[in-house]
mmCIF file of C-alpha atoms and ligand atoms in Angstrom:
data_model
loop_
_atom_site.group_PDB
_atom_site.id
_atom_site.type_symbol
_atom_site.label_atom_id
_atom_site.label_comp_id
_atom_site.label_asym_id
_atom_site.label_seq_id
_atom_site.Cartn_x
_atom_site.Cartn_y
_atom_site.Cartn_z
ATOM 1 C CA UNK A 1400 -84.305 143.465 -23.106
ATOM 2 C CA UNK A 1401 -80.699 142.420 -23.698
ATOM 3 C CA UNK A 1402 -78.864 142.932 -26.982
ATOM 4 C CA UNK A 1403 -79.162 140.167 -29.545
ATOM 5 C CA UNK A 1404 -76.194 137.778 -29.541
ATOM 6 C CA UNK A 1405 -74.395 137.825 -32.887
ATOM 7 C CA UNK A 1406 -72.199 134.774 -32.393
ATOM 8 C CA UNK A 1407 -71.845 131.857 -30.020
ATOM 9 C CA UNK A 1408 -68.824 130.932 -27.969
ATOM 10 C CA UNK A 1409 -68.482 127.387 -26.712
ATOM 11 C CA UNK A 1410 -65.176 127.229 -24.893
ATOM 12 C CA UNK A 1411 -62.513 127.607 -27.564
ATOM 13 C CA UNK A 1412 -65.047 127.249 -30.373
ATOM 14 C CA UNK A 1413 -66.587 130.328 -31.945
ATOM 15 C CA UNK A 1414 -69.673 129.897 -34.064
ATOM 16 C CA UNK A 1415 -70.475 132.742 -36.463
ATOM 17 C CA UNK A 1416 -74.155 132.861 -35.616
ATOM 18 C CA UNK A 1417 -75.823 131.728 -32.394
ATOM 19 C CA UNK A 1418 -77.694 128.940 -34.172
ATOM 20 C CA UNK A 1419 -77.325 125.203 -33.711
ATOM 21 C CA UNK A 1420 -78.934 122.466 -35.797
ATOM 22 C CA UNK A 1421 -80.475 120.139 -33.217
ATOM 23 C CA UNK A 1422 -79.191 116.595 -33.333
ATOM 24 C CA UNK A 1423 -81.973 114.468 -34.833
ATOM 25 C CA UNK A 1424 -81.477 110.735 -35.128
ATOM 26 C CA UNK A 1425 -82.007 109.537 -38.676
ATOM 27 C CA UNK A 1426 -82.010 113.118 -40.005
ATOM 28 C CA UNK A 1427 -78.873 115.084 -39.225
ATOM 29 C CA UNK A 1428 -76.435 112.926 -41.146
ATOM 30 C CA UNK A 1429 -73.532 114.335 -43.171
ATOM 31 C CA UNK A 1430 -75.737 115.028 -46.201
ATOM 32 C CA UNK A 1431 -78.346 116.976 -44.268
ATOM 33 C CA UNK A 1432 -75.742 118.931 -42.323
ATOM 34 C CA UNK A 1433 -74.055 119.934 -45.562
ATOM 35 C CA UNK A 1434 -77.394 120.899 -47.096
ATOM 36 C CA UNK A 1435 -78.190 123.164 -44.138
ATOM 37 C CA UNK A 1436 -74.679 124.583 -44.068
ATOM 38 C CA UNK A 1437 -75.019 125.535 -47.742
ATOM 39 C CA UNK A 1438 -77.922 127.738 -46.685
ATOM 40 C CA UNK A 1439 -76.665 129.469 -43.616
ATOM 41 C CA UNK A 1440 -74.170 129.451 -40.836
ATOM 42 C CA UNK A 1441 -74.143 127.855 -37.437
ATOM 43 C CA UNK A 1442 -73.161 124.673 -35.718
ATOM 44 C CA UNK A 1443 -74.473 121.490 -37.274
ATOM 45 C CA UNK A 1444 -74.533 118.575 -34.862
ATOM 46 C CA UNK A 1445 -74.234 114.979 -36.065
ATOM 47 C CA UNK A 1446 -77.033 112.584 -35.160
ATOM 48 C CA UNK A 1447 -76.606 110.861 -31.831
ATOM 49 C CA UNK A 1448 -74.164 108.001 -31.511
ATOM 50 C CA UNK A 1449 -73.753 105.687 -28.540
ATOM 51 C CA UNK A 1450 -70.633 105.742 -26.421
ATOM 52 C CA UNK A 1451 -70.551 102.015 -26.008
ATOM 53 C CA UNK A 1452 -71.029 101.400 -29.721
ATOM 54 C CA UNK A 1453 -68.127 103.702 -30.494
ATOM 55 C CA UNK A 1454 -65.820 102.246 -27.845
ATOM 56 C CA UNK A 1455 -66.578 98.677 -28.915
ATOM 57 C CA UNK A 1456 -66.075 99.509 -32.584
ATOM 58 C CA UNK A 1457 -69.661 98.721 -33.569
ATOM 59 C CA UNK A 1458 -69.831 99.062 -37.355
ATOM 60 C CA UNK A 1459 -73.211 100.779 -37.454
ATOM 61 C CA UNK A 1460 -71.977 103.404 -34.996
ATOM 62 C CA UNK A 1461 -68.788 103.989 -36.958
ATOM 63 C CA UNK A 1462 -70.791 104.276 -40.184
ATOM 64 C CA UNK A 1463 -72.760 107.144 -38.670
ATOM 65 C CA UNK A 1464 -69.569 109.058 -37.973
ATOM 66 C CA UNK A 1465 -69.165 110.333 -41.478
ATOM 67 C CA UNK A 1466 -68.376 113.951 -42.240
ATOM 68 C CA UNK A 1467 -68.677 115.945 -45.392
ATOM 69 C CA UNK A 1468 -65.403 117.137 -46.899
ATOM 70 C CA UNK A 1469 -66.529 120.740 -46.402
ATOM 71 C CA UNK A 1470 -67.501 120.152 -42.793
ATOM 72 C CA UNK A 1471 -64.628 121.855 -41.032
ATOM 73 C CA UNK A 1472 -66.251 122.013 -37.602
ATOM 74 C CA UNK A 1473 -67.129 118.491 -36.627
ATOM 75 C CA UNK A 1474 -69.741 118.323 -33.922
ATOM 76 C CA UNK A 1475 -71.088 115.057 -32.521
ATOM 77 C CA UNK A 1476 -73.717 114.133 -29.980
ATOM 78 C CA UNK A 1477 -72.908 111.216 -27.698
ATOM 79 C CA UNK A 1478 -75.369 109.136 -25.775
ATOM 80 C CA UNK A 1479 -74.201 107.324 -22.695
ATOM 81 C CA UNK A 1480 -75.044 106.252 -19.173
ATOM 82 C CA UNK A 1481 -71.662 104.962 -18.058
ATOM 83 C CA UNK A 1482 -68.982 107.531 -17.202
ATOM 84 C CA UNK A 1483 -66.156 105.240 -18.290
ATOM 85 C CA UNK A 1484 -67.637 104.554 -21.726
ATOM 86 C CA UNK A 1485 -68.540 108.204 -22.228
ATOM 87 C CA UNK A 1486 -65.007 109.289 -21.310
ATOM 88 C CA UNK A 1487 -63.461 106.758 -23.669
ATOM 89 C CA UNK A 1488 -65.877 107.672 -26.456
ATOM 90 C CA UNK A 1489 -65.070 111.375 -26.038
ATOM 91 C CA UNK A 1490 -61.366 110.548 -26.275
ATOM 92 C CA UNK A 1491 -61.944 108.578 -29.508
ATOM 93 C CA UNK A 1492 -63.976 111.418 -31.014
ATOM 94 C CA UNK A 1493 -61.208 113.908 -30.281
ATOM 95 C CA UNK A 1494 -58.205 111.734 -31.138
ATOM 96 C CA UNK A 1495 -59.513 109.796 -34.142
ATOM 97 C CA UNK A 1496 -62.263 111.936 -35.590
ATOM 98 C CA UNK A 1497 -60.912 115.424 -34.932
ATOM 99 C CA UNK A 1498 -64.191 116.704 -33.567
ATOM 100 C CA UNK A 1499 -64.439 120.337 -32.450
ATOM 101 C CA UNK A 1500 -67.478 119.914 -30.213
ATOM 102 C CA UNK A 1501 -69.111 117.132 -28.221
ATOM 103 C CA UNK A 1502 -72.687 117.316 -27.008
ATOM 104 C CA UNK A 1503 -74.126 114.809 -24.535
ATOM 105 C CA UNK A 1504 -77.724 113.622 -24.813
ATOM 106 C CA UNK A 1505 -79.747 113.761 -21.616
ATOM 107 C CA UNK A 1506 -83.105 114.442 -23.193
ATOM 108 C CA UNK A 1507 -84.216 111.347 -25.062
ATOM 109 C CA UNK A 1508 -87.838 110.491 -24.089
ATOM 110 C CA UNK A 1509 -88.049 107.114 -25.852
ATOM 111 C CA UNK A 1510 -89.313 104.434 -23.401
ATOM 112 C CA UNK A 1511 -86.666 101.954 -24.537
ATOM 113 C CA UNK A 1512 -84.027 104.467 -23.369
ATOM 114 C CA UNK A 1513 -85.635 105.858 -20.201
ATOM 115 C CA UNK A 1514 -86.460 102.306 -19.067
ATOM 116 C CA UNK A 1515 -82.726 101.818 -18.623
ATOM 117 C CA UNK A 1516 -82.265 105.179 -16.925
ATOM 118 C CA UNK A 1517 -80.771 106.831 -20.014
ATOM 119 C CA UNK A 1518 -81.576 110.025 -21.924
ATOM 120 C CA UNK A 1519 -84.054 112.294 -20.178
ATOM 121 C CA UNK A 1520 -84.253 110.010 -17.133
ATOM 122 C CA UNK A 1521 -80.594 110.264 -16.245
ATOM 123 C CA UNK A 1522 -80.334 113.800 -14.810
ATOM 124 C CA UNK A 1523 -82.493 112.599 -11.895
ATOM 125 C CA UNK A 1524 -79.316 110.874 -10.680
ATOM 126 C CA UNK A 1525 -77.357 114.044 -9.962
ATOM 127 C CA UNK A 1526 -74.208 112.245 -8.842
ATOM 128 C CA UNK A 1527 -74.097 109.989 -11.877
ATOM 129 C CA UNK A 1528 -74.747 112.935 -14.194
ATOM 130 C CA UNK A 1529 -71.782 114.744 -12.631
ATOM 131 C CA UNK A 1530 -69.544 111.706 -13.102
ATOM 132 C CA UNK A 1531 -70.473 111.362 -16.773
ATOM 133 C CA UNK A 1532 -69.947 115.047 -17.506
ATOM 134 C CA UNK A 1533 -66.655 115.125 -15.628
ATOM 135 C CA UNK A 1534 -65.301 112.137 -17.563
ATOM 136 C CA UNK A 1535 -66.300 113.665 -20.885
ATOM 137 C CA UNK A 1536 -64.762 117.024 -20.004
ATOM 138 C CA UNK A 1537 -61.565 115.367 -18.719
ATOM 139 C CA UNK A 1538 -61.193 113.433 -21.983
ATOM 140 C CA UNK A 1539 -61.946 116.376 -24.274
ATOM 141 C CA UNK A 1540 -60.057 119.136 -22.457
ATOM 142 C CA UNK A 1541 -56.526 118.076 -23.536
ATOM 143 C CA UNK A 1542 -57.745 118.489 -27.123
ATOM 144 C CA UNK A 1543 -59.305 121.869 -26.411
ATOM 145 C CA UNK A 1544 -62.718 120.454 -27.350
ATOM 146 C CA UNK A 1545 -65.757 121.945 -25.583
ATOM 147 C CA UNK A 1546 -68.373 119.624 -24.117
ATOM 148 C CA UNK A 1547 -72.011 120.650 -23.828
ATOM 149 C CA UNK A 1548 -75.080 118.877 -22.557
ATOM 150 C CA UNK A 1549 -78.605 118.862 -23.923
ATOM 151 C CA UNK A 1550 -81.483 118.111 -21.648
ATOM 152 C CA UNK A 1551 -85.176 118.578 -20.914
ATOM 153 C CA UNK A 1552 -86.917 120.253 -17.981
ATOM 154 C CA UNK A 1553 -87.147 116.971 -16.142
ATOM 155 C CA UNK A 1554 -88.955 113.674 -16.049
ATOM 156 C CA UNK A 1555 -92.352 115.278 -15.431
ATOM 157 C CA UNK A 1556 -93.655 118.389 -13.694
ATOM 158 C CA UNK A 1557 -93.165 116.786 -10.270
ATOM 159 C CA UNK A 1558 -89.601 115.735 -11.024
ATOM 160 C CA UNK A 1559 -87.828 118.680 -12.606
ATOM 161 C CA UNK A 1560 -84.084 118.368 -13.050
ATOM 162 C CA UNK A 1561 -82.933 121.179 -15.302
ATOM 163 C CA UNK A 1562 -81.774 123.692 -12.728
ATOM 164 C CA UNK A 1563 -79.662 121.095 -10.929
ATOM 165 C CA UNK A 1564 -78.413 119.841 -14.297
ATOM 166 C CA UNK A 1565 -77.299 123.356 -15.206
ATOM 167 C CA UNK A 1566 -75.366 123.755 -11.980
ATOM 168 C CA UNK A 1567 -73.807 120.305 -12.365
ATOM 169 C CA UNK A 1568 -72.841 121.008 -15.981
ATOM 170 C CA UNK A 1569 -71.221 124.258 -14.951
ATOM 171 C CA UNK A 1570 -69.305 122.646 -12.086
ATOM 172 C CA UNK A 1571 -68.171 119.813 -14.362
ATOM 173 C CA UNK A 1572 -66.671 122.294 -16.829
ATOM 174 C CA UNK A 1573 -69.238 122.113 -19.608
ATOM 175 C CA UNK A 1574 -69.094 124.955 -22.104
ATOM 176 C CA UNK A 1575 -72.887 125.339 -22.355
ATOM 177 C CA UNK A 1576 -76.186 123.663 -21.653
ATOM 178 C CA UNK A 1577 -79.040 123.358 -24.129
ATOM 179 C CA UNK A 1578 -82.539 123.127 -22.698
ATOM 180 C CA UNK A 1579 -85.525 121.724 -24.551
ATOM 181 C CA UNK A 1580 -88.402 123.332 -22.683
ATOM 182 C CA UNK A 1581 -90.442 120.171 -22.264
ATOM 183 C CA UNK A 1582 -90.433 117.314 -19.780
ATOM 184 C CA UNK A 1583 -89.850 113.710 -20.818
ATOM 185 C CA UNK A 1584 -93.527 113.054 -20.056
ATOM 186 C CA UNK A 1585 -94.520 115.703 -22.591
ATOM 187 C CA UNK A 1586 -92.419 114.076 -25.307
ATOM 188 C CA UNK A 1587 -93.089 116.474 -28.235
ATOM 189 C CA UNK A 1588 -96.609 117.512 -27.267
ATOM 190 C CA UNK A 1589 -97.855 120.877 -26.069
ATOM 191 C CA UNK A 1590 -95.774 124.020 -26.207
ATOM 192 C CA UNK A 1591 -92.143 124.378 -25.162
ATOM 193 C CA UNK A 1592 -91.785 126.321 -21.917
ATOM 194 C CA UNK A 1593 -89.492 129.219 -22.704
ATOM 195 C CA UNK A 1594 -89.853 130.517 -19.129
ATOM 196 C CA UNK A 1595 -87.850 127.494 -18.011
ATOM 197 C CA UNK A 1596 -85.108 128.527 -20.432
ATOM 198 C CA UNK A 1597 -85.141 132.005 -18.878
ATOM 199 C CA UNK A 1598 -84.985 130.488 -15.387
ATOM 200 C CA UNK A 1599 -81.957 128.438 -16.352
ATOM 201 C CA UNK A 1600 -80.247 131.506 -17.793
ATOM 202 C CA UNK A 1601 -80.739 133.162 -14.386
ATOM 203 C CA UNK A 1602 -79.461 130.095 -12.557
ATOM 204 C CA UNK A 1603 -76.112 129.455 -14.278
ATOM 205 C CA UNK A 1604 -73.151 131.403 -15.592
ATOM 206 C CA UNK A 1605 -72.409 129.201 -18.601
ATOM 207 C CA UNK A 1606 -74.212 129.914 -21.884
ATOM 208 C CA UNK A 1607 -77.706 128.474 -22.152
ATOM 209 C CA UNK A 1608 -79.016 127.446 -25.548
ATOM 210 C CA UNK A 1609 -82.769 127.558 -25.908
ATOM 211 C CA UNK A 1610 -84.588 124.765 -27.681
ATOM 212 C CA UNK A 1611 -88.177 124.036 -28.580
ATOM 213 C CA UNK A 1612 -90.684 125.393 -31.083
ATOM 214 C CA UNK A 1613 -88.536 127.627 -33.239
ATOM 215 C CA UNK A 1614 -90.527 127.373 -36.470
ATOM 216 C CA UNK A 1615 -89.432 130.623 -38.074
ATOM 217 C CA UNK A 1616 -86.434 132.933 -37.727
ATOM 218 C CA UNK A 1617 -88.637 135.424 -35.887
ATOM 219 C CA UNK A 1618 -89.314 132.755 -33.221
ATOM 220 C CA UNK A 1619 -85.576 132.427 -32.632
ATOM 221 C CA UNK A 1620 -85.249 136.146 -32.061
ATOM 222 C CA UNK A 1621 -88.243 136.132 -29.733
ATOM 223 C CA UNK A 1622 -86.753 133.230 -27.827
ATOM 224 C CA UNK A 1623 -83.425 134.916 -27.152
ATOM 225 C CA UNK A 1624 -85.143 138.203 -26.350
ATOM 226 C CA UNK A 1625 -87.546 136.573 -23.907
ATOM 227 C CA UNK A 1626 -85.094 134.232 -22.240
ATOM 228 C CA UNK A 1627 -81.641 135.803 -22.496
ATOM 229 C CA UNK A 1628 -80.404 132.561 -24.088
ATOM 230 C CA UNK A 1629 -76.992 132.694 -25.765
ATOM 231 C CA UNK A 1630 -78.367 131.010 -28.863
ATOM 232 C CA UNK A 1631 -81.006 128.693 -30.251
ATOM 233 C CA UNK A 1632 -81.120 125.019 -31.130
ATOM 234 C CA UNK A 1633 -83.438 124.321 -34.055
ATOM 235 C CA UNK A 1634 -84.893 120.899 -34.761
ATOM 236 C CA UNK A 1635 -88.233 120.186 -36.423
ATOM 237 C CA UNK A 1636 -88.600 123.681 -37.888
ATOM 238 C CA UNK A 1637 -85.954 122.932 -40.513
ATOM 239 C CA UNK A 1638 -87.429 119.613 -41.650
ATOM 240 C CA UNK A 1639 -88.062 120.053 -45.356
ATOM 241 C CA UNK A 1640 -86.915 123.667 -44.959
ATOM 242 C CA UNK A 1641 -83.103 123.839 -44.850
ATOM 243 C CA UNK A 1642 -83.381 127.474 -46.000
ATOM 244 C CA UNK A 1643 -84.539 128.296 -42.473
ATOM 245 C CA UNK A 1644 -80.822 128.549 -41.679
ATOM 246 C CA UNK A 1645 -80.509 131.366 -44.214
ATOM 247 C CA UNK A 1646 -83.356 133.219 -42.512
ATOM 248 C CA UNK A 1647 -81.871 132.559 -39.067
ATOM 249 C CA UNK A 1648 -78.447 133.892 -40.054
ATOM 250 C CA UNK A 1649 -80.095 136.999 -41.499
ATOM 251 C CA UNK A 1650 -82.275 137.483 -38.431
ATOM 252 C CA UNK A 1651 -79.276 137.475 -36.107
ATOM 253 C CA UNK A 1652 -77.669 140.073 -38.390
ATOM 254 C CA UNK A 1653 -80.725 142.197 -37.742
ATOM 255 C CA UNK A 1654 -82.350 141.600 -41.128
ATOM 256 C CA UNK A 1655 -85.852 140.345 -41.656
ATOM 257 C CA UNK A 1656 -85.737 137.613 -44.243
ATOM 258 C CA UNK A 1657 -88.424 135.006 -44.770
ATOM 259 C CA UNK A 1658 -87.456 132.773 -47.653
ATOM 260 C CA UNK A 1659 -90.551 131.668 -49.533
ATOM 261 C CA UNK A 1660 -89.378 129.319 -52.263
ATOM 262 C CA UNK A 1661 -91.632 128.422 -55.148
ATOM 263 C CA UNK A 1662 -92.323 124.750 -55.709
ATOM 264 C CA UNK A 1663 -89.645 124.793 -58.416
ATOM 265 C CA UNK A 1664 -87.093 126.036 -55.898
ATOM 266 C CA UNK A 1665 -88.238 123.466 -53.354
ATOM 267 C CA UNK A 1666 -87.843 120.764 -56.004
ATOM 268 C CA UNK A 1667 -84.282 121.954 -56.622
ATOM 269 C CA UNK A 1668 -83.611 121.704 -52.874
ATOM 270 C CA UNK A 1669 -85.091 118.200 -52.801
ATOM 271 C CA UNK A 1670 -82.827 117.220 -55.688
ATOM 272 C CA UNK A 1671 -79.790 118.624 -53.892
ATOM 273 C CA UNK A 1672 -80.707 116.794 -50.689
ATOM 274 C CA UNK A 1673 -81.149 113.484 -52.500
ATOM 275 C CA UNK A 1674 -77.914 113.995 -54.427
ATOM 276 C CA UNK A 1675 -75.947 114.617 -51.205
ATOM 277 C CA UNK A 1676 -77.512 111.565 -49.568
ATOM 278 C CA UNK A 1677 -76.554 109.456 -52.577
ATOM 279 C CA UNK A 1678 -73.017 110.834 -52.550
ATOM 280 C CA UNK A 1679 -72.602 109.830 -48.935
ATOM 281 C CA UNK A 1680 -74.531 106.559 -48.885
ATOM 282 C CA UNK A 1681 -74.735 105.305 -52.433
ATOM 283 C CA UNK A 1682 -77.757 105.742 -54.659
ATOM 284 C CA UNK A 1683 -79.951 102.956 -53.308
ATOM 285 C CA UNK A 1684 -79.652 103.840 -49.630
ATOM 286 C CA UNK A 1685 -79.512 107.545 -50.340
ATOM 287 C CA UNK A 1686 -82.846 107.458 -52.169
ATOM 288 C CA UNK A 1687 -84.383 105.348 -49.422
ATOM 289 C CA UNK A 1688 -83.234 107.846 -46.801
ATOM 290 C CA UNK A 1689 -84.572 110.693 -48.895
ATOM 291 C CA UNK A 1690 -88.110 109.284 -48.915
ATOM 292 C CA UNK A 1691 -88.802 110.283 -45.316
ATOM 293 C CA UNK A 1692 -88.217 113.954 -46.195
ATOM 294 C CA UNK A 1693 -90.700 114.133 -49.078
ATOM 295 C CA UNK A 1694 -93.807 114.984 -47.069
ATOM 296 C CA UNK A 1695 -91.953 117.693 -45.157
ATOM 297 C CA UNK A 1696 -90.783 119.382 -48.358
ATOM 298 C CA UNK A 1697 -94.247 119.244 -49.896
ATOM 299 C CA UNK A 1698 -96.208 120.233 -46.799
ATOM 300 C CA UNK A 1699 -98.937 122.674 -47.847
ATOM 301 C CA UNK A 1700 -98.173 122.482 -51.577
ATOM 302 C CA UNK A 1701 -100.854 121.245 -53.943
ATOM 303 C CA UNK A 1702 -98.957 118.132 -55.154
ATOM 304 C CA UNK A 1703 -101.466 115.278 -55.177
ATOM 305 C CA UNK A 1704 -101.507 111.982 -53.324
ATOM 306 C CA UNK A 1705 -100.299 109.980 -56.308
ATOM 307 C CA UNK A 1706 -97.250 112.214 -56.755
ATOM 308 C CA UNK A 1707 -96.471 112.077 -53.026
ATOM 309 C CA UNK A 1708 -96.760 108.298 -53.021
ATOM 310 C CA UNK A 1709 -94.442 107.978 -56.018
ATOM 311 C CA UNK A 1710 -91.883 110.303 -54.461
ATOM 312 C CA UNK A 1711 -92.148 108.290 -51.267
ATOM 313 C CA UNK A 1712 -91.046 105.208 -53.193
ATOM 314 C CA UNK A 1713 -88.291 106.824 -55.232
ATOM 315 C CA UNK A 1714 -85.328 104.515 -55.848
ATOM 316 C CA UNK A 1715 -82.996 106.427 -58.161
ATOM 317 C CA UNK A 1716 -82.004 109.998 -58.909
ATOM 318 C CA UNK A 1717 -83.259 109.580 -62.470
ATOM 319 C CA UNK A 1718 -86.694 108.581 -61.182
ATOM 320 C CA UNK A 1719 -86.636 111.512 -58.798
ATOM 321 C CA UNK A 1720 -85.839 113.894 -61.652
ATOM 322 C CA UNK A 1721 -88.729 112.558 -63.726
ATOM 323 C CA UNK A 1722 -91.171 113.046 -60.847
ATOM 324 C CA UNK A 1723 -89.919 116.492 -59.837
ATOM 325 C CA UNK A 1724 -90.265 117.620 -63.467
ATOM 326 C CA UNK A 1725 -94.020 117.017 -63.197
ATOM 327 C CA UNK A 1726 -94.428 119.550 -60.392
ATOM 328 C CA UNK A 1727 -95.583 123.066 -61.232
ATOM 329 C CA UNK A 1728 -92.403 125.103 -60.665
ATOM 330 C CA UNK A 1729 -94.300 128.378 -60.353
ATOM 331 C CA UNK A 1730 -96.573 127.290 -57.505
ATOM 332 C CA UNK A 1731 -95.972 129.790 -54.709
ATOM 333 C CA UNK A 1732 -94.918 128.781 -51.205
ATOM 334 C CA UNK A 1733 -97.934 127.909 -49.017
ATOM 335 C CA UNK A 1734 -97.605 130.782 -46.565
ATOM 336 C CA UNK A 1735 -100.355 129.330 -44.365
ATOM 337 C CA UNK A 1736 -97.723 126.788 -43.264
ATOM 338 C CA UNK A 1737 -95.497 129.465 -41.781
ATOM 339 C CA UNK A 1738 -95.186 129.277 -38.023
ATOM 340 C CA UNK A 1739 -96.935 125.938 -37.764
ATOM 341 C CA UNK A 1740 -95.423 122.832 -36.170
ATOM 342 C CA UNK A 1741 -93.937 120.123 -38.360
ATOM 343 C CA UNK A 1742 -92.426 116.734 -37.623
ATOM 344 C CA UNK A 1743 -93.154 114.772 -34.462
ATOM 345 C CA UNK A 1744 -95.780 116.107 -32.071
ATOM 346 C CA UNK A 1745 -97.578 113.185 -30.494
ATOM 347 C CA UNK A 1746 -99.283 113.147 -27.157
ATOM 348 C CA UNK A 1747 -98.007 113.312 -23.589
ATOM 349 C CA UNK A 1748 -97.113 110.125 -21.728
ATOM 350 C CA UNK A 1749 -99.240 109.094 -18.801
ATOM 351 C CA UNK A 1750 -96.210 107.613 -17.155
ATOM 352 C CA UNK A 1751 -92.522 107.767 -17.982
ATOM 353 C CA UNK A 1752 -91.010 104.298 -18.043
ATOM 354 C CA UNK A 1753 -88.115 104.220 -15.575
ATOM 355 C CA UNK A 1754 -85.990 101.534 -13.923
ATOM 356 C CA UNK A 1755 -87.599 100.199 -10.754
ATOM 357 C CA UNK A 1756 -87.098 102.489 -7.776
ATOM 358 C CA UNK A 1757 -85.414 105.122 -9.978
ATOM 359 C CA UNK A 1758 -87.027 108.074 -8.224
ATOM 360 C CA UNK A 1759 -86.173 106.831 -4.713
ATOM 361 C CA UNK A 1760 -82.587 108.018 -4.916
ATOM 362 C CA UNK A 1761 -81.635 111.271 -6.603
ATOM 363 C CA UNK A 1762 -77.870 110.781 -6.585
ATOM 364 C CA UNK A 1763 -76.850 107.491 -8.203
ATOM 365 C CA UNK A 1764 -73.096 108.027 -7.948
ATOM 366 C CA UNK A 1765 -71.284 104.883 -8.987
ATOM 367 C CA UNK A 1766 -74.531 103.399 -10.229
ATOM 368 C CA UNK A 1767 -74.010 100.988 -13.139
ATOM 369 C CA UNK A 1768 -76.644 101.130 -15.816
ATOM 370 C CA UNK A 1769 -76.870 98.705 -18.652
ATOM 371 C CA UNK A 1770 -75.863 100.642 -21.748
ATOM 372 C CA UNK A 1771 -76.962 99.661 -25.192
ATOM 373 C CA UNK A 1772 -74.379 99.638 -27.964
ATOM 374 C CA UNK A 1773 -76.877 100.229 -30.721
ATOM 375 C CA UNK A 1774 -79.279 102.783 -29.307
ATOM 376 C CA UNK A 1775 -80.277 104.943 -32.248
ATOM 377 C CA UNK A 1776 -83.691 106.273 -31.423
ATOM 378 C CA UNK A 1777 -82.567 109.774 -30.549
ATOM 379 C CA UNK A 1778 -84.232 112.471 -28.533
HETATM 380 C C1 FMN F 2433 -86.759 112.896 -35.563
HETATM 381 C C2 FMN F 2433 -86.128 113.482 -34.333
HETATM 382 C C3 FMN F 2433 -84.968 112.915 -33.826
HETATM 383 C C4 FMN F 2433 -84.371 113.452 -32.692
HETATM 384 N N1 FMN F 2433 -83.192 112.926 -32.244
HETATM 385 C C5 FMN F 2433 -82.535 113.525 -31.215
HETATM 386 C C6 FMN F 2433 -81.268 113.073 -30.796
HETATM 387 O O1 FMN F 2433 -80.700 112.133 -31.337
HETATM 388 N N2 FMN F 2433 -80.685 113.730 -29.753
HETATM 389 C C7 FMN F 2433 -81.279 114.777 -29.110
HETATM 390 O O2 FMN F 2433 -80.710 115.332 -28.180
HETATM 391 N N3 FMN F 2433 -82.487 115.216 -29.496
HETATM 392 C C8 FMN F 2433 -83.114 114.624 -30.522
HETATM 393 N N4 FMN F 2433 -84.314 115.114 -30.939
HETATM 394 C C9 FMN F 2433 -84.885 116.279 -30.257
HETATM 395 C C10 FMN F 2433 -84.461 117.574 -30.930
HETATM 396 O O3 FMN F 2433 -83.054 117.705 -30.903
HETATM 397 C C11 FMN F 2433 -85.090 118.784 -30.231
HETATM 398 O O4 FMN F 2433 -84.651 118.832 -28.906
HETATM 399 C C12 FMN F 2433 -86.609 118.750 -30.243
HETATM 400 O O5 FMN F 2433 -87.105 118.357 -31.505
HETATM 401 C C13 FMN F 2433 -87.206 120.103 -29.838
HETATM 402 O O6 FMN F 2433 -86.761 121.109 -30.699
HETATM 403 P P1 FMN F 2433 -87.684 121.657 -31.916
HETATM 404 O O7 FMN F 2433 -88.968 122.150 -31.328
HETATM 405 O O8 FMN F 2433 -86.847 122.728 -32.548
HETATM 406 O O9 FMN F 2433 -87.921 120.483 -32.816
HETATM 407 C C14 FMN F 2433 -84.949 114.562 -32.040
HETATM 408 C C15 FMN F 2433 -86.129 115.118 -32.551
HETATM 409 C C16 FMN F 2433 -86.719 114.606 -33.693
HETATM 410 C C17 FMN F 2433 -87.968 115.246 -34.217
#
C-alpha cells in the first residue's frame, strides 16, 4: 500500500489537497464552487462549457464563465470535438479569463452528444483525440496552464478506450487524466470500477485522478489506497453535502472526520447556498437554481412532503427564510444516508448512440465532427 498523497500537482499548479470537485453541468457554478471552497480545500472545476460557444462569443456560454471574487484558482472544463475550436477556446480561457487549469470532457454519455461523436464517444477516435489534446496543450502551455482530460472506461465493455486515452494524453503533454470507472453504456448505473483506475495508474506516468462513487471521505481514502491514484474527483457525493469537502480535507491529513450536521445546520447551509446563487445570478434566477438542490439537502430528514414542495417552489430569500424557520433545528443528521448513492443513477443503455460507422475506424485523424455551440448537458 502506497503512502497517502497529501497534495496534488498538475503541471505548474499545486493543489493543497488531492481532491477535485467534479464538473457537473447545472451544478458547479460560481456559487456552488464558493460554497464548497468555504468548507474545504481542493480544486473546484467550473461546469462544462463548449469550445465553439466560447469561440463564437455565444452569450449563454460567456454567462457561465463567471468566477467568485475569492476564487483565485480558476478551473474550467471545456467540451469540444474540433481541435481548432478547442485550441482557440483554450487560448481564450488563458488570455481573457486567467484560468489556472483546463480540463477536457471526454466522458459525457448523453445521447445527444455521443450521437455526434462527442463526449465519451470521442476517445474511440485515437488520432482525433490526440489532435484535440495537442491543440489544447499548445494553446495553454505559453501561459503555464496545465491541461487535463476526463474520460470513462470506454463506450461499452467491448470497446474500452481508457488505456489508449491515458497514453495519448501523456504523449500530448496533459498534466493528468481523470477516469470515471464506468463505460458510456453504463451511464451512472452499477458500481464504478476502481480496478480500471488502478490499471490506468499502472499504464501511464502522468497522475491519474480516480472518479466514481466517492460518497464519504473514507471512500476517497480507500480509492487512493486501492488504486494508487494521485487524487480523487468527487461528484454526486457532495450534492446537498458541501461539507464533504471538509471531511475530505481532514481525511487526507490523516484525521477521521465525518461531519453530521443537524437539520438546523443544514438549513444554514441551504441559506448560504441560496444567498450565493442570488448574489451571482440575481434573486429570481438564484432561487430558481436553488430549488433543484432542496431534495438533496433534505435527503433522509423527516421534513414532510408539503415542506419539500414549498421549498421546491421558493422564489425569494425571504420566503426561503420563512420556510427554513419551520424546520426542527435539533433534528439529528440521518446517519442511515451515509455511504449511499445520491443524484443520478439511472439504468444502463442497451446501445450507445453513435454516428454511423463510428466503430469501423479507430483513428479519425482530421475527421470533422459537427460541434454544437450550446451543448450544456454535461457528463
Ligand atoms: C448532474 C451531473 C452533471 C454532470 N456534468 C458533467 C460535466 O459537465 N462534465 C463531466 O466531465 N462530467 C459531468 N458529470 C459526471 C461527473 O463529473 C462524474 O464523473 C460522475 O458523476 C461520477 O462521479 P461521482 O460518482 O463522484 O458522481 C456530471 C454528473 C452529474 C450527476
